[in-house]
Amino acid sequence: MARTSSHSLSRYGNLLAPHVLLIRPPKKNILTSNSLLFFDEKTLIIDTGSQRQYGHLKALSKIVDIDNIFFSHYHIDHIVGSHILPNTKKYIHELEKTALHSLENYFLYCYQNRNILQELKGKWFQRLMFFLKREGLSTWERLNLGNVQSVQNGVKINIGVTELQVIHLPGHSPGHCGVYDPLSHILFIGDMEISSNFGPWYGWPNSDLSAFRKSVSAVIEFIQKHDISLIVSSHSREVTKVEGLILLYRFTNFFDSRSQQIFDYISCHKNGVTLKQIADQSFIYKGKESNPSFVWEFFELIHVEQHIKELLNHNQIQMEGNLARKI
Ligand SMILES: [Zn+2]
Ligand SMILES: [Zn+2]
């Protein structure tokens, strides 16, 4: 139960409604995310990724009892910071619960059955450990995620008068979820990043372009059927219902334009092209590079694979060995 008034909470974030506080990471930084705190008889926070060392969550937890955490999905930028609230009930979609049990599980889940080169695997482990160390954590286990409970689509989490509705929106990750608050009419859509410059992201092998397309359509339908005051996402600014709808349609166009670009590139090469050749065109990251470079190179290739799968399903291309060719 909250021990303080909404007034004193406003110094830690933006009050989007009298009982809803949006907490942003202290500095925009890679692998951090917004947290959304709902307070009623009990409190619930969506994601703990706003915590970097010296972030607001720690200070906030000293004046508010945070009873529940709902993780929108398992990605590190949404769960890091959970160690700040060790004695809190934690929830995640049922598909993603085991991914949180260990660093090994986390990667097994990301990779699915894909064979990852030992060297690349080592690099990913190092990268994750780097982010944990940034938060002052020496091991994955210190995130305190052993007791996470699983939830399903449509579950309502009751924290008083406020009854938060979980909406399963797979695609970005298999168990990615949004949350709707019928009291404030705020809709949280997690990493469906409609208001940032970087388009839809489906760069792990367990992402799913076709599911993502369906989830965008489901959100559009949900918005059209419900009162919506604000649409909040995990890494960028909140938007109104009208703007949200425009941005969601734009999001769908990203899927289509990426598919078209990849199809056009394949069409121009009568002898066929490898997926690596397509990824080298950087249709997703537009020539920008990450540091270290293997991160976006890997994600670019997975995005391409997702579109190849779609083009194959639509009988627009065929694979001959490792070459993609227009039919
Ligand atoms: Zn994510
Ligand atoms: Zn994220």
mmCIF file of C-alpha atoms and ligand atoms in Angstrom:
data_model
loop_
_atom_site.group_PDB
_atom_site.id
_atom_site.type_symbol
_atom_site.label_atom_id
_atom_site.label_comp_id
_atom_site.label_asym_id
_atom_site.label_seq_id
_atom_site.Cartn_x
_atom_site.Cartn_y
_atom_site.Cartn_z
ATOM 1 C CA MET A 1 0.000 0.000 0.000
ATOM 2 C CA ALA A 2 1.251 3.460 -0.812
ATOM 3 C CA ARG A 3 2.534 5.410 2.172
ATOM 4 C CA THR A 4 2.528 8.699 0.394
ATOM 5 C CA SER A 5 0.429 11.037 -1.689
ATOM 6 C CA SER A 6 0.499 11.304 -5.434
ATOM 7 C CA HIS A 7 1.951 14.798 -4.978
ATOM 8 C CA SER A 8 5.163 13.585 -3.440
ATOM 9 C CA LEU A 9 5.438 10.900 -6.118
ATOM 10 C CA SER A 10 5.468 13.398 -8.957
ATOM 11 C CA ARG A 11 9.110 14.236 -8.330
ATOM 12 C CA TYR A 12 9.984 10.739 -9.552
ATOM 13 C CA GLY A 13 8.121 10.855 -12.828
ATOM 14 C CA ASN A 14 5.103 12.157 -14.739
ATOM 15 C CA LEU A 15 1.677 11.663 -13.218
ATOM 16 C CA LEU A 16 -0.367 10.577 -16.216
ATOM 17 C CA ALA A 17 -3.472 10.176 -14.019
ATOM 18 C CA PRO A 18 -4.005 10.659 -10.270
ATOM 19 C CA HIS A 19 -3.013 7.003 -9.711
ATOM 20 C CA VAL A 20 -0.542 6.431 -12.575
ATOM 21 C CA LEU A 21 3.106 7.493 -12.553
ATOM 22 C CA LEU A 22 5.369 7.161 -15.587
ATOM 23 C CA ILE A 23 8.983 6.747 -14.506
ATOM 24 C CA ARG A 24 11.638 7.278 -17.127
ATOM 25 C CA PRO A 25 15.248 6.144 -16.832
ATOM 26 C CA PRO A 26 17.384 8.995 -15.422
ATOM 27 C CA LYS A 27 19.335 9.294 -18.632
ATOM 28 C CA LYS A 28 18.326 7.934 -21.999
ATOM 29 C CA ASN A 29 20.659 5.028 -22.283
ATOM 30 C CA ILE A 30 20.934 1.744 -24.077
ATOM 31 C CA LEU A 31 19.007 -1.064 -22.387
ATOM 32 C CA THR A 32 16.791 0.932 -20.106
ATOM 33 C CA SER A 33 13.026 1.269 -20.369
ATOM 34 C CA ASN A 34 10.117 3.189 -18.880
ATOM 35 C CA SER A 35 8.346 1.907 -15.784
ATOM 36 C CA LEU A 36 4.659 2.566 -15.152
ATOM 37 C CA LEU A 37 3.459 2.582 -11.536
ATOM 38 C CA PHE A 38 -0.223 2.152 -10.640
ATOM 39 C CA PHE A 39 -1.172 2.875 -7.046
ATOM 40 C CA ASP A 40 -4.437 2.023 -5.324
ATOM 41 C CA GLU A 41 -5.013 -0.117 -2.190
ATOM 42 C CA LYS A 42 -2.049 -2.057 -3.565
ATOM 43 C CA THR A 43 0.564 -0.963 -6.068
ATOM 44 C CA LEU A 44 1.808 -2.498 -9.299
ATOM 45 C CA ILE A 45 4.704 -1.454 -11.469
ATOM 46 C CA ILE A 46 5.070 -2.460 -15.106
ATOM 47 C CA ASP A 47 8.746 -3.204 -15.817
ATOM 48 C CA THR A 48 11.725 -2.246 -13.703
ATOM 49 C CA GLY A 49 13.978 -1.114 -16.535
ATOM 50 C CA SER A 50 13.869 2.539 -15.505
ATOM 51 C CA GLN A 51 16.460 1.627 -12.915
ATOM 52 C CA ARG A 52 20.031 2.371 -13.636
ATOM 53 C CA GLN A 53 22.264 2.738 -10.655
ATOM 54 C CA TYR A 54 21.063 5.927 -8.988
ATOM 55 C CA GLY A 55 17.762 5.731 -10.882
ATOM 56 C CA HIS A 56 14.428 6.718 -9.338
ATOM 57 C CA LEU A 57 13.143 3.249 -8.518
ATOM 58 C CA LYS A 58 15.332 2.766 -5.492
ATOM 59 C CA ALA A 59 14.370 6.123 -3.983
ATOM 60 C CA LEU A 60 10.723 5.532 -4.852
ATOM 61 C CA SER A 61 10.709 2.119 -3.184
ATOM 62 C CA LYS A 62 11.685 3.834 0.074
ATOM 63 C CA ILE A 63 8.482 5.870 0.161
ATOM 64 C CA VAL A 64 6.063 3.479 -1.571
ATOM 65 C CA ASP A 65 5.486 -0.199 -0.925
ATOM 66 C CA ILE A 66 5.596 -1.711 -4.386
ATOM 67 C CA ASP A 67 3.508 -4.888 -4.099
ATOM 68 C CA ASN A 68 3.561 -6.252 -7.638
ATOM 69 C CA ILE A 69 5.746 -6.170 -10.724
ATOM 70 C CA PHE A 70 4.323 -7.038 -14.103
ATOM 71 C CA PHE A 71 7.011 -7.643 -16.728
ATOM 72 C CA SER A 72 5.776 -6.753 -20.208
ATOM 73 C CA HIS A 73 8.282 -9.319 -21.523
ATOM 74 C CA TYR A 74 11.551 -10.990 -20.626
ATOM 75 C CA HIS A 75 14.050 -8.682 -22.390
ATOM 76 C CA ILE A 76 16.879 -7.511 -20.169
ATOM 77 C CA ASP A 77 16.027 -3.807 -20.531
ATOM 78 C CA HIS A 78 12.632 -4.481 -18.896
ATOM 79 C CA ILE A 79 13.676 -6.763 -16.054
ATOM 80 C CA VAL A 80 16.934 -5.219 -14.928
ATOM 81 C CA GLY A 81 16.197 -3.331 -11.735
ATOM 82 C CA SER A 82 14.000 -6.106 -10.329
ATOM 83 C CA HIS A 83 16.650 -6.641 -7.634
ATOM 84 C CA ILE A 84 15.618 -3.277 -6.191
ATOM 85 C CA LEU A 85 12.270 -4.875 -5.252
ATOM 86 C CA PRO A 86 13.224 -8.371 -4.025
ATOM 87 C CA ASN A 87 10.097 -9.087 -1.956
ATOM 88 C CA THR A 88 7.566 -8.166 -4.582
ATOM 89 C CA LYS A 89 5.094 -10.476 -6.344
ATOM 90 C CA LYS A 90 6.219 -10.763 -9.941
ATOM 91 C CA TYR A 91 4.245 -11.693 -13.045
ATOM 92 C CA ILE A 92 5.091 -12.410 -16.667
ATOM 93 C CA HIS A 93 3.287 -14.123 -19.529
ATOM 94 C CA GLU A 94 3.417 -17.903 -19.184
ATOM 95 C CA LEU A 95 5.546 -18.346 -22.334
ATOM 96 C CA GLU A 96 8.421 -16.374 -20.847
ATOM 97 C CA LYS A 97 8.607 -17.505 -17.248
ATOM 98 C CA THR A 98 11.403 -20.040 -17.660
ATOM 99 C CA ALA A 99 13.509 -17.580 -19.670
ATOM 100 C CA LEU A 100 14.003 -15.648 -16.439
ATOM 101 C CA HIS A 101 15.411 -18.543 -14.426
ATOM 102 C CA SER A 102 19.033 -18.250 -15.526
ATOM 103 C CA LEU A 103 21.260 -16.516 -18.043
ATOM 104 C CA GLU A 104 21.568 -19.851 -19.853
ATOM 105 C CA ASN A 105 17.758 -20.124 -20.065
ATOM 106 C CA TYR A 106 17.528 -16.536 -21.238
ATOM 107 C CA PHE A 107 19.732 -17.251 -24.240
ATOM 108 C CA LEU A 108 18.235 -20.654 -24.987
ATOM 109 C CA TYR A 109 14.905 -18.879 -25.183
ATOM 110 C CA CYS A 110 16.236 -16.061 -27.402
ATOM 111 C CA TYR A 111 17.994 -18.430 -29.807
ATOM 112 C CA GLN A 112 15.266 -21.081 -29.862
ATOM 113 C CA ASN A 113 16.732 -24.058 -31.720
ATOM 114 C CA ARG A 114 19.158 -21.984 -33.707
ATOM 115 C CA ASN A 115 22.789 -23.012 -33.693
ATOM 116 C CA ILE A 116 24.822 -20.053 -32.610
ATOM 117 C CA LEU A 117 28.550 -20.049 -33.172
ATOM 118 C CA GLN A 118 30.408 -20.579 -29.921
ATOM 119 C CA GLU A 119 32.252 -17.299 -30.441
ATOM 120 C CA LEU A 120 29.024 -15.346 -30.961
ATOM 121 C CA LYS A 121 27.440 -17.046 -27.975
ATOM 122 C CA GLY A 122 30.400 -15.958 -25.844
ATOM 123 C CA LYS A 123 30.018 -12.378 -27.044
ATOM 124 C CA TRP A 124 26.323 -12.285 -26.121
ATOM 125 C CA PHE A 125 27.039 -13.649 -22.653
ATOM 126 C CA GLN A 126 29.722 -11.024 -22.115
ATOM 127 C CA ARG A 127 27.343 -8.317 -23.241
ATOM 128 C CA LEU A 128 24.601 -9.376 -20.850
ATOM 129 C CA MET A 129 27.053 -9.622 -17.978
ATOM 130 C CA PHE A 130 28.275 -6.127 -18.834
ATOM 131 C CA PHE A 131 24.745 -4.784 -18.398
ATOM 132 C CA LEU A 132 24.238 -6.628 -15.131
ATOM 133 C CA LYS A 133 27.525 -5.274 -13.810
ATOM 134 C CA ARG A 134 26.452 -1.789 -14.823
ATOM 135 C CA GLU A 135 23.638 -2.221 -12.288
ATOM 136 C CA GLY A 136 26.063 -3.514 -9.671
ATOM 137 C CA LEU A 137 25.030 -7.154 -10.093
ATOM 138 C CA SER A 138 27.632 -9.888 -10.247
ATOM 139 C CA THR A 139 25.301 -12.736 -11.269
ATOM 140 C CA TRP A 140 21.952 -13.250 -13.009
ATOM 141 C CA GLU A 141 20.545 -14.814 -9.855
ATOM 142 C CA ARG A 142 20.835 -11.466 -8.056
ATOM 143 C CA LEU A 143 17.969 -10.208 -10.210
ATOM 144 C CA ASN A 144 15.754 -12.251 -7.885
ATOM 145 C CA LEU A 145 13.519 -13.697 -10.558
ATOM 146 C CA GLY A 146 13.087 -17.186 -9.127
ATOM 147 C CA ASN A 147 9.549 -16.626 -7.880
ATOM 148 C CA VAL A 148 7.925 -15.086 -10.947
ATOM 149 C CA GLN A 149 4.342 -16.221 -11.544
ATOM 150 C CA SER A 150 2.907 -16.725 -14.993
ATOM 151 C CA VAL A 151 -0.220 -15.069 -16.381
ATOM 152 C CA GLN A 152 -2.278 -15.517 -19.525
ATOM 153 C CA ASN A 153 -3.973 -13.234 -21.995
ATOM 154 C CA GLY A 154 -7.012 -11.458 -20.546
ATOM 155 C CA VAL A 155 -6.035 -11.887 -16.893
ATOM 156 C CA LYS A 156 -7.122 -9.004 -14.675
ATOM 157 C CA ILE A 157 -4.777 -7.982 -11.894
ATOM 158 C CA ASN A 158 -6.745 -6.347 -9.122
ATOM 159 C CA ILE A 159 -4.977 -3.745 -6.964
ATOM 160 C CA GLY A 160 -8.107 -2.122 -5.506
ATOM 161 C CA VAL A 161 -10.626 -0.266 -7.613
ATOM 162 C CA THR A 162 -8.006 -0.470 -10.345
ATOM 163 C CA GLU A 163 -8.221 -3.691 -12.310
ATOM 164 C CA LEU A 164 -5.423 -3.977 -14.854
ATOM 165 C CA GLN A 165 -6.108 -6.061 -17.924
ATOM 166 C CA VAL A 166 -3.270 -8.045 -19.489
ATOM 167 C CA ILE A 167 -3.288 -8.167 -23.302
ATOM 168 C CA HIS A 168 -1.019 -10.704 -24.996
ATOM 169 C CA LEU A 169 0.675 -8.990 -27.965
ATOM 170 C CA PRO A 170 3.240 -11.457 -29.336
ATOM 171 C CA GLY A 171 5.679 -10.737 -32.140
ATOM 172 C CA HIS A 172 8.417 -8.625 -30.624
ATOM 173 C CA SER A 173 8.797 -11.590 -28.275
ATOM 174 C CA PRO A 174 6.514 -14.635 -27.838
ATOM 175 C CA GLY A 175 5.018 -13.528 -24.518
ATOM 176 C CA HIS A 176 5.111 -9.781 -25.046
ATOM 177 C CA CYS A 177 2.107 -8.148 -23.328
ATOM 178 C CA GLY A 178 0.355 -4.828 -23.105
ATOM 179 C CA VAL A 179 -1.764 -3.632 -20.171
ATOM 180 C CA TYR A 180 -4.992 -1.619 -20.122
ATOM 181 C CA ASP A 181 -6.267 0.355 -17.162
ATOM 182 C CA PRO A 182 -10.052 0.899 -17.544
ATOM 183 C CA LEU A 183 -9.972 3.551 -14.813
ATOM 184 C CA SER A 184 -7.483 5.967 -16.396
ATOM 185 C CA HIS A 185 -8.055 4.585 -19.916
ATOM 186 C CA ILE A 186 -4.286 4.340 -20.302
ATOM 187 C CA LEU A 187 -3.067 1.632 -22.658
ATOM 188 C CA PHE A 188 0.508 0.408 -22.260
ATOM 189 C CA ILE A 189 1.909 -1.315 -25.349
ATOM 190 C CA GLY A 190 5.473 -2.128 -24.254
ATOM 191 C CA ASP A 191 7.988 -2.508 -27.051
ATOM 192 C CA MET A 192 5.486 -1.800 -29.761
ATOM 193 C CA GLU A 193 7.501 1.367 -30.270
ATOM 194 C CA ILE A 194 5.172 3.388 -32.425
ATOM 195 C CA SER A 195 6.434 6.856 -31.481
ATOM 196 C CA SER A 196 10.169 6.348 -31.923
ATOM 197 C CA ASN A 197 12.181 6.714 -35.119
ATOM 198 C CA PHE A 198 13.214 3.109 -35.057
ATOM 199 C CA GLY A 199 10.481 0.974 -36.526
ATOM 200 C CA PRO A 200 9.072 -2.329 -35.326
ATOM 201 C CA TRP A 201 11.746 -4.651 -33.925
ATOM 202 C CA TYR A 202 11.732 -8.437 -34.326
ATOM 203 C CA GLY A 203 15.408 -9.295 -34.202
ATOM 204 C CA TRP A 204 15.736 -12.401 -31.995
ATOM 205 C CA PRO A 205 15.075 -15.840 -33.488
ATOM 206 C CA ASN A 206 12.020 -16.122 -31.226
ATOM 207 C CA SER A 207 10.515 -12.892 -32.580
ATOM 208 C CA ASP A 208 7.758 -13.431 -35.122
ATOM 209 C CA LEU A 209 6.876 -10.974 -37.877
ATOM 210 C CA SER A 210 3.535 -12.550 -38.669
ATOM 211 C CA ALA A 211 2.487 -12.528 -34.986
ATOM 212 C CA PHE A 212 3.693 -8.928 -34.713
ATOM 213 C CA ARG A 213 1.497 -7.884 -37.642
ATOM 214 C CA LYS A 214 -1.514 -9.530 -35.955
ATOM 215 C CA SER A 215 -0.723 -7.821 -32.643
ATOM 216 C CA VAL A 216 -0.610 -4.395 -34.316
ATOM 217 C CA SER A 217 -4.031 -5.102 -35.864
ATOM 218 C CA ALA A 218 -5.300 -6.293 -32.457
ATOM 219 C CA VAL A 219 -4.139 -3.062 -30.793
ATOM 220 C CA ILE A 220 -5.801 -0.963 -33.517
ATOM 221 C CA GLU A 221 -9.041 -2.870 -32.949
ATOM 222 C CA PHE A 222 -8.719 -2.544 -29.164
ATOM 223 C CA ILE A 223 -8.153 1.214 -29.419
ATOM 224 C CA GLN A 224 -11.156 1.636 -31.694
ATOM 225 C CA LYS A 225 -13.400 -0.235 -29.240
ATOM 226 C CA HIS A 226 -12.249 1.337 -25.967
ATOM 227 C CA ASP A 227 -11.922 4.716 -24.350
ATOM 228 C CA ILE A 228 -8.239 5.571 -24.555
ATOM 229 C CA SER A 229 -6.689 8.612 -22.878
ATOM 230 C CA LEU A 230 -3.029 7.841 -23.602
ATOM 231 C CA ILE A 231 -0.960 5.150 -25.261
ATOM 232 C CA VAL A 232 2.293 4.545 -23.437
ATOM 233 C CA SER A 233 5.246 2.590 -24.802
ATOM 234 C CA SER A 234 8.478 1.473 -23.216
ATOM 235 C CA HIS A 235 11.118 3.655 -24.792
ATOM 236 C CA SER A 236 9.567 6.774 -26.200
ATOM 237 C CA ARG A 237 6.864 9.372 -25.678
ATOM 238 C CA GLU A 238 3.230 8.687 -24.892
ATOM 239 C CA VAL A 239 0.628 9.578 -27.532
ATOM 240 C CA THR A 240 -3.095 10.272 -27.761
ATOM 241 C CA LYS A 241 -5.634 7.870 -29.236
ATOM 242 C CA VAL A 242 -5.777 9.717 -32.568
ATOM 243 C CA GLU A 243 -2.015 10.005 -32.949
ATOM 244 C CA GLY A 244 -1.621 6.410 -31.798
ATOM 245 C CA LEU A 245 -3.885 5.134 -34.541
ATOM 246 C CA ILE A 246 -1.953 7.076 -37.182
ATOM 247 C CA LEU A 247 1.349 5.734 -35.847
ATOM 248 C CA LEU A 248 0.041 2.169 -35.694
ATOM 249 C CA TYR A 249 -0.921 2.304 -39.367
ATOM 250 C CA ARG A 250 2.522 3.756 -40.106
ATOM 251 C CA PHE A 251 3.995 0.821 -38.174
ATOM 252 C CA THR A 252 2.186 -1.624 -40.453
ATOM 253 C CA ASN A 253 3.622 0.245 -43.425
ATOM 254 C CA PHE A 254 7.131 -0.406 -42.064
ATOM 255 C CA PHE A 255 6.502 -4.148 -42.254
ATOM 256 C CA ASP A 256 5.288 -3.796 -45.834
ATOM 257 C CA SER A 257 8.023 -1.451 -47.023
ATOM 258 C CA ARG A 258 10.775 -3.645 -45.571
ATOM 259 C CA SER A 259 9.291 -6.706 -47.281
ATOM 260 C CA GLN A 260 9.037 -4.774 -50.541
ATOM 261 C CA GLN A 261 12.639 -3.537 -50.363
ATOM 262 C CA ILE A 262 13.916 -7.052 -49.740
ATOM 263 C CA PHE A 263 11.735 -8.466 -52.524
ATOM 264 C CA ASP A 264 12.936 -5.759 -54.948
ATOM 265 C CA TYR A 265 16.552 -6.506 -54.084
ATOM 266 C CA ILE A 266 16.011 -10.229 -54.687
ATOM 267 C CA SER A 267 14.167 -9.469 -57.946
ATOM 268 C CA CYS A 268 17.157 -7.479 -59.224
ATOM 269 C CA HIS A 269 19.461 -10.481 -58.864
ATOM 270 C CA LYS A 270 18.370 -13.151 -61.303
ATOM 271 C CA ASN A 271 21.008 -15.590 -60.045
ATOM 272 C CA GLY A 272 19.753 -15.319 -56.495
ATOM 273 C CA VAL A 273 21.203 -13.742 -53.340
ATOM 274 C CA THR A 274 22.198 -15.072 -49.943
ATOM 275 C CA LEU A 275 20.547 -13.794 -46.768
ATOM 276 C CA LYS A 276 23.904 -12.355 -45.767
ATOM 277 C CA GLN A 277 23.988 -10.309 -48.985
ATOM 278 C CA ILE A 278 20.526 -8.954 -48.210
ATOM 279 C CA ALA A 279 21.493 -8.169 -44.618
ATOM 280 C CA ASP A 280 24.549 -6.283 -45.910
ATOM 281 C CA GLN A 281 22.161 -3.846 -47.628
ATOM 282 C CA SER A 282 21.084 -2.737 -44.141
ATOM 283 C CA PHE A 283 17.404 -2.237 -44.976
ATOM 284 C CA ILE A 284 16.578 -2.277 -41.244
ATOM 285 C CA TYR A 285 19.380 -0.309 -39.598
ATOM 286 C CA LYS A 286 19.938 1.942 -42.649
ATOM 287 C CA GLY A 287 23.717 1.797 -42.552
ATOM 288 C CA LYS A 288 23.985 2.731 -38.873
ATOM 289 C CA GLU A 289 26.298 0.517 -36.875
ATOM 290 C CA SER A 290 26.241 -0.597 -33.291
ATOM 291 C CA ASN A 291 29.225 -0.710 -31.018
ATOM 292 C CA PRO A 292 30.143 -3.580 -30.864
ATOM 293 C CA SER A 293 29.114 -4.199 -34.463
ATOM 294 C CA PHE A 294 28.069 -7.865 -34.067
ATOM 295 C CA VAL A 295 24.894 -6.814 -32.208
ATOM 296 C CA TRP A 296 23.081 -5.054 -35.030
ATOM 297 C CA GLU A 297 24.648 -7.306 -37.673
ATOM 298 C CA PHE A 298 23.001 -10.261 -35.934
ATOM 299 C CA PHE A 299 19.670 -8.454 -35.519
ATOM 300 C CA GLU A 300 19.713 -7.234 -39.133
ATOM 301 C CA LEU A 301 20.135 -10.817 -40.353
ATOM 302 C CA ILE A 302 17.262 -12.071 -38.178
ATOM 303 C CA HIS A 303 14.965 -9.315 -39.458
ATOM 304 C CA VAL A 304 15.847 -10.351 -43.010
ATOM 305 C CA GLU A 305 15.083 -13.996 -42.164
ATOM 306 C CA GLN A 306 11.660 -12.978 -40.871
ATOM 307 C CA HIS A 307 10.848 -11.243 -44.150
ATOM 308 C CA ILE A 308 12.220 -14.139 -46.201
ATOM 309 C CA LYS A 309 9.851 -16.447 -44.305
ATOM 310 C CA GLU A 310 6.968 -14.135 -45.158
ATOM 311 C CA LEU A 311 7.944 -13.858 -48.856
ATOM 312 C CA LEU A 312 8.241 -17.668 -49.046
ATOM 313 C CA ASN A 313 4.789 -18.054 -47.489
ATOM 314 C CA HIS A 314 3.389 -15.642 -50.079
ATOM 315 C CA ASN A 315 5.065 -17.643 -52.871
ATOM 316 C CA GLN A 316 6.919 -14.563 -54.059
ATOM 317 C CA ILE A 317 10.361 -16.126 -53.759
ATOM 318 C CA GLN A 318 11.940 -19.550 -53.469
ATOM 319 C CA MET A 319 15.104 -20.797 -51.823
ATOM 320 C CA GLU A 320 17.580 -22.764 -53.918
ATOM 321 C CA GLY A 321 20.231 -23.948 -51.505
ATOM 322 C CA ASN A 322 21.237 -20.788 -49.678
ATOM 323 C CA LEU A 323 20.075 -18.500 -52.488
ATOM 324 C CA ALA A 324 16.824 -16.560 -52.437
ATOM 325 C CA ARG A 325 15.364 -16.104 -55.894
ATOM 326 C CA LYS A 326 12.217 -14.474 -57.273
ATOM 327 C CA ILE A 327 9.635 -16.959 -58.538
HETATM 328 ZN ZN ZN B 1 11.951 -5.928 -25.966
HETATM 329 ZN ZN ZN B 2 12.674 -2.732 -24.729
#
